[in-house]
Short mmCIF file of C-alpha atoms in Angstrom, two decimals:
data_model
loop_
_atom_site.label_atom_id
_atom_site.label_comp_id
_atom_site.label_asym_id
_atom_site.label_seq_id
_atom_site.Cartn_x
_atom_site.Cartn_y
_atom_site.Cartn_z
CA MET A 1 99.89 105.37 118.54
CA ASP A 2 101.39 102.46 120.19
CA GLU A 3 102.38 99.07 118.72
CA ILE A 4 101.36 95.91 120.11
CA VAL A 5 103.12 91.95 120.10
CA PHE A 6 100.89 88.89 120.37
CA TYR A 7 103.00 85.83 121.07
CA ILE A 8 101.65 82.29 121.43
CA GLY A 9 103.24 79.16 122.40
CA GLN A 10 103.45 75.57 120.90
CA GLY A 11 102.64 73.51 123.90
CA ASP A 12 103.91 70.05 124.77
CA PRO A 13 100.56 67.54 125.76
CA THR A 14 103.40 65.44 127.92
CA ASP A 15 103.56 68.42 129.86
CA LYS A 16 101.23 69.23 132.33
CA HIS A 17 102.64 72.80 132.77
CA SER A 18 102.68 73.64 129.37
CA GLN A 19 99.10 72.76 128.68
CA GLU A 20 98.06 75.02 130.86
CA SER A 21 100.00 78.05 129.02
CA TYR A 22 99.15 81.55 127.76
CA SER A 23 99.15 83.61 125.21
CA TYR A 24 99.83 87.63 125.84
CA VAL A 25 99.44 90.56 123.77
CA THR A 26 101.60 93.35 125.29
CA SER A 27 102.68 96.82 124.43
CA LEU A 28 106.24 97.06 122.07
CA HIS A 29 107.21 100.34 124.27
CA THR A 30 105.78 100.61 127.28
CA SER A 31 105.57 97.70 130.16
CA LYS A 32 101.47 97.46 130.25
CA GLN A 33 100.01 94.05 128.90
CA TYR A 34 96.44 94.47 127.28
CA ALA A 35 95.68 90.55 127.10
CA SER A 36 96.34 87.35 127.83
CA PHE A 37 94.70 83.86 126.44
CA ARG A 38 94.71 81.08 128.56
CA GLN A 39 95.47 77.37 127.55
CA SER A 40 96.46 78.55 123.88
CA ASP A 41 99.15 76.87 122.69
CA SER A 42 99.46 75.96 118.74
CA HIS A 43 102.05 74.80 116.03
CA VAL A 44 105.03 76.94 114.78
CA ASN A 45 102.91 78.69 111.77
CA GLY A 46 99.56 77.26 113.20
CA THR A 47 97.99 80.51 114.33
CA GLY A 48 95.92 83.30 112.75
CA ILE A 49 95.07 87.11 114.17
CA THR A 50 92.16 88.68 112.44
CA GLY A 51 92.64 92.17 114.44
CA THR A 52 92.92 93.92 117.70
CA GLY A 53 90.19 95.07 119.52
CA PRO A 54 86.90 93.95 120.14
CA GLY A 55 84.78 91.69 117.70
CA GLU A 56 87.87 90.32 116.53
CA ARG A 57 89.86 86.58 116.75
CA VAL A 58 92.14 84.39 117.49
CA PHE A 59 92.22 81.42 115.64
CA CYS A 60 94.89 78.44 116.70
CA GLY A 61 95.16 74.69 115.58
CA VAL A 62 95.52 72.57 118.81
CA PRO A 63 98.30 69.89 118.45
CA ASN A 64 97.90 66.39 118.85
CA LYS A 65 93.71 67.36 118.53
CA ALA A 66 91.60 67.83 115.21
CA LEU A 67 90.52 70.89 116.47
CA ILE A 68 90.67 74.96 116.05
CA HIS A 69 90.12 77.15 119.35
CA VAL A 70 88.62 80.62 118.57
CA TYR A 71 89.61 83.40 120.92
CA SER A 72 87.70 86.81 121.47
CA TRP A 73 89.01 89.65 122.50
CA GLY A 74 88.09 89.92 126.21
CA LYS A 75 87.83 86.33 127.05
CA GLU A 76 90.93 84.52 127.71
CA GLY A 77 89.07 80.96 127.90
CA VAL A 78 88.11 79.10 124.75
CA ASP A 79 85.19 80.89 123.05
CA GLN A 80 84.85 78.07 120.17
CA ARG A 81 86.51 74.85 119.58
CA ILE A 82 85.49 73.83 115.81
CA PRO A 83 86.37 70.11 114.58
CA VAL A 84 88.26 69.69 111.27
CA PRO A 85 88.74 66.44 109.74
CA GLU A 86 92.04 66.13 110.43
CA GLU A 87 95.06 68.28 112.65
CA LEU A 88 96.37 71.09 111.09
CA SER A 89 99.72 71.74 111.28
CA CYS A 90 99.47 75.55 110.02
CA LEU A 91 96.81 78.29 109.66
CA THR A 92 96.28 81.86 108.20
CA LEU A 93 93.65 84.10 107.19
CA ILE A 94 92.86 85.85 104.05
CA ASN A 95 90.68 88.74 103.61
CA HIS A 96 88.87 89.58 100.28
CA PRO A 97 90.69 91.83 97.92
CA ALA A 98 87.30 93.76 97.21
CA GLY A 99 86.72 94.92 100.88
CA GLN A 100 90.38 96.48 100.90
CA ALA A 101 89.01 99.28 98.62
CA GLN A 102 85.87 100.30 100.66
CA GLU A 103 87.08 103.26 102.76
CA LEU A 104 84.00 105.25 103.39
CA GLN A 105 82.13 101.91 104.59
CA SER A 106 82.16 101.11 108.52
CA VAL A 107 83.23 98.11 109.81
CA THR A 108 80.21 95.42 109.58
CA SER A 109 79.21 94.16 112.97
CA TYR A 110 80.06 90.52 112.02
CA ARG A 111 83.81 91.16 111.91
CA VAL A 112 85.23 87.94 110.43
CA PRO A 113 87.87 87.76 107.29
CA TRP A 114 87.23 86.21 103.80
CA LEU A 115 88.71 82.45 104.01
CA LEU A 116 90.78 80.01 106.42
CA ALA A 117 93.48 78.24 105.18
CA GLY A 118 95.53 74.81 106.85
CA GLY A 119 97.51 72.97 106.01
CA SER A 120 97.97 69.34 107.56
CA LYS A 121 100.74 66.98 108.39
CA SER A 122 99.48 64.42 105.77
CA GLY A 123 99.94 67.24 102.96
CA LYS A 124 96.26 68.24 102.42
CA LEU A 125 95.39 72.04 101.79
CA TYR A 126 91.54 72.86 103.04
CA ILE A 127 90.18 76.18 102.70
CA TRP A 128 86.84 77.07 104.51
CA GLU A 129 84.75 80.17 103.94
CA LEU A 130 84.46 81.21 107.42
CA SER A 131 81.47 83.30 107.14
CA SER A 132 79.12 80.20 106.07
CA GLY A 133 81.63 77.29 107.16
CA ASN A 134 81.29 76.31 103.40
CA LEU A 135 84.59 74.17 102.33
CA LEU A 136 85.78 75.09 99.30
CA CYS A 137 89.05 72.61 98.71
CA VAL A 138 90.64 70.24 99.60
CA LYS A 139 94.10 69.04 97.57
CA ASP A 140 96.88 66.75 98.05
CA ALA A 141 99.52 69.51 97.67
CA HIS A 142 102.78 67.68 99.33
CA TYR A 143 104.07 64.58 99.79
CA GLN A 144 104.63 65.34 103.20
CA GLY A 145 103.54 67.65 106.12
CA ILE A 146 102.59 71.13 105.50
CA THR A 147 104.67 73.16 107.39
CA VAL A 148 103.31 77.29 106.48
CA VAL A 149 100.77 78.58 104.34
CA LYS A 150 101.07 81.84 103.37
CA ALA A 151 98.61 84.68 100.91
CA SER A 152 99.73 87.52 98.94
CA SER A 153 98.48 90.86 100.09
CA CYS A 154 96.36 91.38 96.98
CA GLY A 155 94.62 87.86 97.41
CA MET A 156 95.45 86.64 94.07
CA PHE A 157 98.32 84.09 95.61
CA LEU A 158 98.42 81.31 97.96
CA VAL A 159 101.98 79.94 99.08
CA THR A 160 102.31 76.51 100.58
CA GLY A 161 105.47 75.17 101.89
CA GLY A 162 106.21 71.34 103.25
CA GLU A 163 108.91 69.13 104.49
CA ASP A 164 109.08 67.54 101.29
CA ALA A 165 111.73 70.66 100.21
CA ARG A 166 108.63 71.90 97.62
CA CYS A 167 107.31 75.48 98.23
CA ILE A 168 104.36 75.62 96.10
CA VAL A 169 102.59 78.73 94.46
CA TRP A 170 98.77 78.26 94.06
CA ASN A 171 95.92 80.63 91.71
CA LEU A 172 94.08 81.38 94.90
CA ALA A 173 90.89 81.99 92.81
CA GLU A 174 90.87 78.28 90.82
CA LEU A 175 91.38 76.85 94.18
CA ILE A 176 87.78 77.86 95.28
CA SER A 177 85.93 78.72 91.99
CA ILE A 178 83.62 75.88 92.58
CA TYR A 179 81.39 77.00 90.08
CA ASP A 180 83.75 77.42 87.56
CA ARG A 181 84.06 73.75 87.47
CA SER A 182 80.26 73.23 87.80
CA SER A 183 79.79 75.06 84.26
CA THR A 184 82.54 72.52 82.83
CA GLY A 185 80.34 69.97 83.70
CA ASP A 186 83.54 68.46 85.86
CA ASP A 187 83.10 69.02 89.49
CA THR A 188 86.69 66.54 89.80
CA ALA A 189 88.58 68.79 87.72
CA VAL A 190 92.39 69.11 88.98
CA VAL A 191 93.93 72.52 89.80
CA LYS A 192 97.37 72.65 88.69
CA PRO A 193 99.87 74.81 90.74
CA TYR A 194 100.34 78.43 89.23
CA TRP A 195 104.34 77.58 90.08
CA GLN A 196 106.26 74.65 91.64
CA ILE A 197 109.71 75.34 93.30
CA THR A 198 111.93 72.19 93.70
CA ASP A 199 115.26 74.34 94.30
CA ASN A 200 115.68 73.09 98.17
CA THR A 201 116.48 69.81 99.26
CA LEU A 202 115.29 69.53 103.26
CA PRO A 203 112.41 71.00 104.60
CA ILE A 204 110.32 74.38 104.12
CA THR A 205 110.71 76.60 107.31
CA ASP A 206 109.07 79.64 106.47
CA VAL A 207 107.90 81.86 103.53
CA LEU A 208 106.96 85.54 103.53
CA MET A 209 105.70 87.66 100.78
CA ASN A 210 106.18 91.50 100.52
CA GLU A 211 102.95 93.90 100.11
CA ALA A 212 103.69 95.03 96.13
CA ALA A 213 100.99 97.99 95.15
CA VAL A 214 102.17 96.64 91.54
CA LEU A 215 101.60 92.77 90.86
CA ASN A 216 105.05 92.66 88.65
CA ASP A 217 107.16 93.73 91.99
CA LEU A 218 105.84 91.04 94.03
CA LYS A 219 108.76 89.25 95.60
CA LEU A 220 108.54 85.28 97.61
CA TYR A 221 111.21 84.66 100.69
CA THR A 222 111.78 81.35 101.65
CA SER A 223 113.36 79.48 104.30
CA SER A 224 115.07 76.30 104.68
CA ARG A 225 116.62 73.68 106.73
CA ASP A 226 119.47 73.12 104.09
CA SER A 227 120.77 76.80 105.51
CA THR A 228 119.25 78.63 102.50
CA VAL A 229 117.41 81.83 102.19
CA ARG A 230 116.12 82.29 98.28
CA ILE A 231 114.36 85.09 97.22
CA TYR A 232 111.80 84.68 94.14
CA ASP A 233 110.14 87.08 91.20
CA VAL A 234 106.39 85.22 91.09
CA MET A 235 105.17 86.90 87.88
CA THR A 236 108.24 86.03 85.96
CA LYS A 237 108.44 82.72 87.75
CA SER A 238 112.70 83.34 88.24
CA CYS A 239 114.91 83.03 90.92
CA LEU A 240 116.46 86.02 92.19
CA THR A 241 119.20 85.31 94.81
CA THR A 242 119.94 82.27 96.75
CA PHE A 243 121.67 83.49 100.22
CA ILE A 244 123.69 80.43 102.76
CA LEU A 245 123.62 80.67 105.76
CA PRO A 246 126.43 79.48 108.25
CA ASP A 247 123.56 77.35 109.79
CA SER A 248 119.78 76.04 109.07
CA VAL A 249 117.05 78.60 109.26
CA GLU A 250 114.30 78.33 111.23
CA CYS A 251 112.38 81.86 110.07
CA ILE A 252 112.60 84.70 108.65
CA THR A 253 111.24 88.34 108.65
CA ARG A 254 111.87 91.43 105.85
CA ASP A 255 112.61 94.95 106.91
CA PRO A 256 109.29 97.01 105.73
CA ALA A 257 111.63 99.21 103.84
CA ASN A 258 113.21 96.57 101.75
CA ARG A 259 116.67 97.06 103.26
CA ALA A 260 117.31 93.55 104.68
CA LEU A 261 116.55 90.59 105.91
CA TYR A 262 116.55 88.81 109.03
CA VAL A 263 116.86 85.24 109.96
CA GLY A 264 116.60 83.02 113.04
CA LEU A 265 118.82 80.31 112.75
CA SER A 266 118.85 77.19 114.61
CA ASN A 267 122.19 77.66 116.63
CA GLY A 268 120.66 80.70 118.69
CA LEU A 269 121.70 83.65 116.54
CA ILE A 270 119.93 86.21 114.56
CA ARG A 271 121.92 87.07 111.37
CA THR A 272 121.00 90.57 108.96
CA ILE A 273 121.36 89.83 104.92
CA PRO A 274 121.45 93.46 104.11
CA LEU A 275 120.10 93.92 100.41
CA TYR A 276 121.86 97.12 99.20
CA THR A 277 125.22 97.67 99.92
CA ILE A 278 127.96 100.73 98.71
CA ASN A 279 130.38 99.46 96.26
CA PRO A 280 134.15 100.30 98.03
CA HIS A 281 135.10 101.30 94.56
CA THR A 282 132.67 103.95 93.36
CA SER A 283 130.73 104.49 96.25
CA VAL A 284 127.36 103.74 95.03
CA LEU A 285 124.49 102.25 96.97
CA GLU A 286 123.92 98.94 94.71
CA SER A 287 121.67 95.81 95.02
CA VAL A 288 122.67 92.44 96.28
CA GLY A 289 121.72 89.20 94.27
CA GLY A 290 119.96 89.08 91.41
CA MET A 291 120.44 86.91 88.08
CA ASN A 292 120.24 83.88 90.26
CA LYS A 293 123.06 84.75 92.13
CA ILE A 294 124.69 82.82 94.93
CA VAL A 295 125.39 84.64 98.10
CA THR A 296 127.10 83.24 100.59
CA VAL A 297 127.02 84.70 104.07
CA ASP A 298 130.37 84.10 105.60
CA GLN A 299 130.99 84.25 109.53
CA ASP A 300 130.76 87.50 111.76
CA PRO A 301 133.57 87.38 114.33
CA ASN A 302 132.89 91.51 114.74
CA LEU A 303 129.07 90.44 115.51
CA THR A 304 128.44 93.34 112.74
CA ASN A 305 125.17 91.66 111.16
CA THR A 306 124.46 89.41 114.40
CA PHE A 307 122.09 89.22 117.16
CA VAL A 308 123.41 86.70 120.23
CA ALA A 309 120.78 87.20 122.94
CA HIS A 310 119.31 84.23 122.71
CA GLN A 311 122.50 82.33 122.64
CA GLN A 312 123.87 84.10 126.00
CA GLN A 313 120.98 83.34 127.24
CA GLN A 314 121.60 79.84 126.69
CA GLN A 315 125.03 79.94 127.31
CA GLN A 316 124.50 81.60 131.00
CA GLN A 317 122.03 78.69 131.70
CA GLN A 318 124.78 75.94 130.58
CA GLN A 319 127.14 77.63 133.08
CA GLN A 320 124.66 77.22 135.72
CA GLY A 321 123.84 73.54 135.14
CA GLY A 322 120.32 74.49 133.66
CA GLU A 323 118.88 73.04 130.20
CA LYS A 324 121.43 71.56 127.67
CA ASP A 325 119.67 71.36 124.71
CA ARG A 326 120.56 73.29 121.69
CA THR A 327 118.50 76.22 121.72
CA ALA A 328 117.35 77.83 118.32
CA VAL A 329 115.40 80.93 117.07
CA THR A 330 111.99 79.70 115.86
CA LYS A 331 110.15 82.87 115.49
CA LEU A 332 110.74 86.63 114.25
CA ALA A 333 108.69 89.66 113.74
CA ILE A 334 109.77 93.72 113.18
CA SER A 335 108.01 97.00 114.33
CA LEU A 336 106.55 98.95 111.83
CA ASP A 337 109.33 101.36 111.49
CA GLY A 338 111.81 98.62 111.26
CA THR A 339 114.01 99.15 114.46
CA ASN A 340 113.05 96.88 116.57
CA ILE A 341 113.21 93.04 116.30
CA ILE A 342 111.03 90.66 118.20
CA SER A 343 112.48 87.17 118.57
CA GLY A 344 111.31 84.28 120.04
CA ASP A 345 113.23 80.89 120.46
CA THR A 346 112.66 77.38 121.90
CA GLN A 347 112.87 78.48 125.29
CA GLY A 348 110.15 80.07 125.29
CA ARG A 349 111.65 83.90 125.52
CA VAL A 350 110.53 86.65 123.69
CA PHE A 351 113.16 89.15 122.98
CA VAL A 352 112.79 92.91 121.74
CA SER A 353 116.11 93.93 119.89
CA ASP A 354 117.41 97.37 118.88
CA VAL A 355 118.24 96.73 114.99
CA VAL A 356 121.20 99.38 115.34
CA THR A 357 122.88 98.42 118.62
CA LYS A 358 121.78 94.51 118.26
CA GLN A 359 121.45 95.04 122.51
CA VAL A 360 118.10 93.55 123.74
CA VAL A 361 115.77 96.77 124.77
CA LYS A 362 112.82 94.94 126.61
CA THR A 363 112.33 90.92 127.47
CA PHE A 364 108.56 89.63 127.35
CA THR A 365 106.91 87.01 129.75
CA PRO A 366 108.13 83.37 128.79
CA CYS A 367 106.17 81.09 127.70
CA ASN A 368 106.22 77.17 128.99
CA SER A 369 107.22 76.01 125.54
CA THR A 370 108.38 76.70 121.99
CA ILE A 371 107.31 80.61 120.58
CA SER A 372 105.13 79.04 117.58
CA TYR A 373 103.43 82.46 116.62
CA ILE A 374 104.41 86.37 116.86
CA ALA A 375 102.55 89.06 115.09
CA VAL A 376 102.77 93.13 115.57
CA ASP A 377 100.19 95.58 114.84
CA THR A 378 99.10 99.36 115.62
CA VAL A 379 96.90 100.73 118.02
CA PRO A 380 96.10 104.55 118.62
CA ASN A 381 96.79 105.76 121.78
CA GLY A 382 93.47 105.18 124.14
CA PHE A 383 92.21 102.45 121.94
CA ASP A 384 90.21 99.64 124.26
CA LEU A 385 91.72 96.41 123.91
CA SER A 386 90.13 94.89 126.85
CA GLY A 387 87.28 93.76 124.68
CA ASN A 388 84.12 95.19 126.73
CA VAL A 389 80.90 95.38 125.24
CA THR A 390 79.69 98.94 123.27
CA SER A 391 77.02 100.60 122.34
CA THR A 392 77.42 97.95 119.43
CA GLY A 393 78.13 94.80 122.19
CA SER A 394 74.02 93.63 121.37
CA LYS A 395 74.85 92.77 117.56
CA ASP A 396 78.42 91.67 118.16
CA LYS A 397 77.11 89.05 120.61
CA LYS A 398 74.45 88.40 118.43
CA HIS A 399 77.23 87.60 115.29
CA ARG A 400 80.21 86.53 117.14
CA MET A 401 80.34 82.48 117.01
CA ILE A 402 81.72 81.07 113.79
CA PRO A 403 79.78 78.59 111.90
CA ASN A 404 81.04 74.96 112.37
CA PHE A 405 83.15 74.02 109.28
CA LYS A 406 81.81 71.58 106.76
CA ARG A 407 83.94 68.19 106.26
CA VAL A 408 82.36 67.29 102.38
CA LEU A 409 82.89 70.29 99.62
CA ALA A 410 80.73 72.57 99.31
CA SER A 411 77.51 72.23 96.40
CA THR A 412 78.61 73.25 93.08
CA ASN A 413 74.60 75.02 92.77
CA PRO A 414 74.99 78.86 93.55
CA GLU A 415 71.54 78.23 94.68
CA ASP A 416 72.65 76.72 97.65
CA HIS A 417 75.77 79.01 98.67
CA GLN A 418 74.01 81.64 101.54
CA VAL A 419 75.57 84.02 103.45
CA PHE A 420 73.97 85.88 106.00
CA LEU A 421 75.83 89.45 106.68
CA ASP A 422 75.26 92.86 108.17
CA ILE A 423 75.04 95.21 105.39
CA PRO A 424 77.76 98.19 106.37
CA GLY A 425 76.92 101.62 106.28
CA LYS A 426 78.50 104.72 104.87
CA VAL A 427 80.28 106.46 106.77
CA THR A 428 78.97 110.35 106.05
CA THR A 429 81.76 112.85 105.96
CA LYS A 430 81.81 117.16 106.33
CA ASP A 431 84.46 117.52 104.42
CA ASP A 432 84.46 115.74 101.20
CA ASP A 433 86.91 118.20 99.17
CA PHE A 434 90.18 117.15 98.63
CA ASP A 435 92.08 120.01 100.92
CA ALA A 436 90.57 118.54 103.88
CA TRP A 437 91.39 115.17 103.29
CA LEU A 438 94.94 116.32 102.39
CA ASN A 439 94.76 117.81 106.16
CA ARG A 440 93.80 114.69 107.79
CA LYS A 441 96.32 112.94 106.17
CA GLN A 442 98.71 115.15 107.47
CA LEU A 443 97.64 114.84 110.67
CA GLU A 444 97.42 110.93 110.45
CA GLU A 445 101.44 111.32 109.58
CA LEU A 446 101.98 113.22 112.44
CA GLU A 447 100.61 110.71 114.69
CA PHE A 448 102.13 107.64 113.05
CA LYS A 449 105.37 109.42 113.25
CA ASN A 450 105.07 110.55 117.15
CA LEU A 451 105.50 107.30 119.30
CA SER A 452 105.77 109.64 122.63
CA GLY A 453 101.97 110.44 122.81
CA ILE A 454 103.08 114.67 122.89
CA SER A 455 101.20 116.01 119.64
CA SER A 456 103.03 119.29 118.09
CA THR A 457 101.77 121.35 115.43
CA VAL A 458 103.05 124.29 114.09
CA LYS A 459 100.23 127.30 113.23
CA GLN A 460 100.68 129.74 110.95
CA LEU A 461 99.74 133.26 111.81
CA GLY A 462 97.77 135.10 109.82
CA ASN A 463 95.81 134.87 106.69
CA GLY A 464 98.59 135.00 104.53
CA ALA A 465 98.76 137.23 101.64
CA SER A 466 99.19 137.58 97.90
CA ASN A 467 102.27 138.36 95.99
CA SER A 468 101.70 141.84 95.27
CA GLU A 469 101.40 142.60 98.89
CA LEU A 470 104.66 140.91 99.62
CA GLU A 471 106.77 142.39 97.18
CA GLU A 472 105.43 145.62 98.36
CA LYS A 473 106.34 144.96 101.78
CA LEU A 474 109.53 143.97 100.55
CA GLN A 475 110.35 146.95 98.63
CA LYS A 476 109.15 149.11 101.55
CA VAL A 477 111.63 147.30 103.87
CA SER A 478 114.41 147.68 101.45
CA GLN A 479 113.93 151.06 101.12
CA ALA A 480 114.09 151.62 105.00
CA TYR A 481 117.54 149.37 104.84
CA THR A 482 118.66 151.75 102.60
CA GLU A 483 118.04 154.99 104.22
CA LEU A 484 119.42 153.46 107.44
CA ARG A 485 122.53 152.50 105.77
CA THR A 486 123.24 155.72 104.41
CA LYS A 487 122.56 157.87 107.76
CA HIS A 488 125.40 155.17 109.56
CA GLU A 489 127.95 156.09 106.53
CA GLU A 490 127.24 159.99 107.42
CA LEU A 491 127.76 159.44 111.16
CA ILE A 492 130.65 157.85 110.35
CA LYS A 493 132.25 160.71 108.17
CA GLU A 494 131.66 162.87 111.08
CA HIS A 495 132.98 160.95 113.57
CA ALA A 496 136.30 160.70 111.44
CA LYS A 497 136.37 164.52 111.13
CA LEU A 498 136.27 165.10 115.00
CA LEU A 499 138.87 162.90 115.30
CA ASP A 500 141.40 164.97 112.83
CA LYS A 501 140.26 168.04 114.64
CA LEU A 502 141.44 166.58 118.21
#
């Protein structure tokens, strides 16, 4: 199994070289580069990726244009240019919650997610249905521009953060329920936010939600330019912890095991915020914060919780008479096992740093502008990421195009809502019993743990034996050992008698 990193630059319309920017898909553990996309740029948080491999797509909100560029795997150029009502500053893709439980069905040849949500600089929130292009929601969400849009993994909540220092949690079903409004006879019904967070004083830069199996464990993490990182409980609508950093926070990511938070600062540093610490008096592992507690993250002169790779590069450039501007960390991502941090800055550099040693272990091909989006995904060994046409390539070619997005709200008449999709066929499995399923999961876990490509399994010789047979074998071994020990004692006595005679 291998991990791949997708990263893209922001671009600068005034710079000719920046307009010829590339986004790259490269391996995290090897030197292999899988793919690249030409003339690809987007706002910070303005990119969405459906997955990796043939049939998957990359959506980019074009800066200074009311367009969305769609890229397909295996094609470097823009596959589609979809016009939108206005320039979108941030994007996110939302998968249908009902599709997550269909494990025994093959993937449809029309591989698109469910919804695409985007925020504009005017503060409006747009939601389209990708399979039909219908505009399901237009909402004046913020007083100023929207900087980030994220959805929960369960598909129940949508979170928007804006330059007006507000973070709003929406109930996604209420935003897109156009048919419920028609049943009440009020097509202009006002959808109220589930929760409005007004704790910050400067623009929201990034939001993050954990993948909770239980809805009561859903947490919201926000970062702001007022140098704070806050953790909220979504169901109780309460603030759990507020972390105060020494500089403004530009991005945030979370450890997969929820052990720590990693935040990128505007001064080029990456700080680690431990969520658990050992009590020096009781030697017990305790959680940090809770109950609306305010925790100040002090300076770190010994660099025990600080990554300094981006700041060191800036200092080297300044010594050589190069770039004088301040370097900020714009995007962060973390590997699947939580051992590597992937970070991008305003100079277009992307580094991979080890979490334990805080040292850079790999450097990727830089972009011509600020890094605006980083995504990490896993693929099996030998997986074809080139996007070449396979046996199902004809269907992928036929259904590859995304319908153009509508500029007016969808009709509230259910008869006008038509979606054409290929019905997925069921996967036929030879072993349907629980033991076979358990063995398959064990092999998958072994492949997940093994990143070196060497497969090793433990074989059990023999067909096994019952408890009575094992007891009988044990009794024979004990009897033989007793006889051998008796013979050994007799020989020692005879040897002692011979010594006495001498």
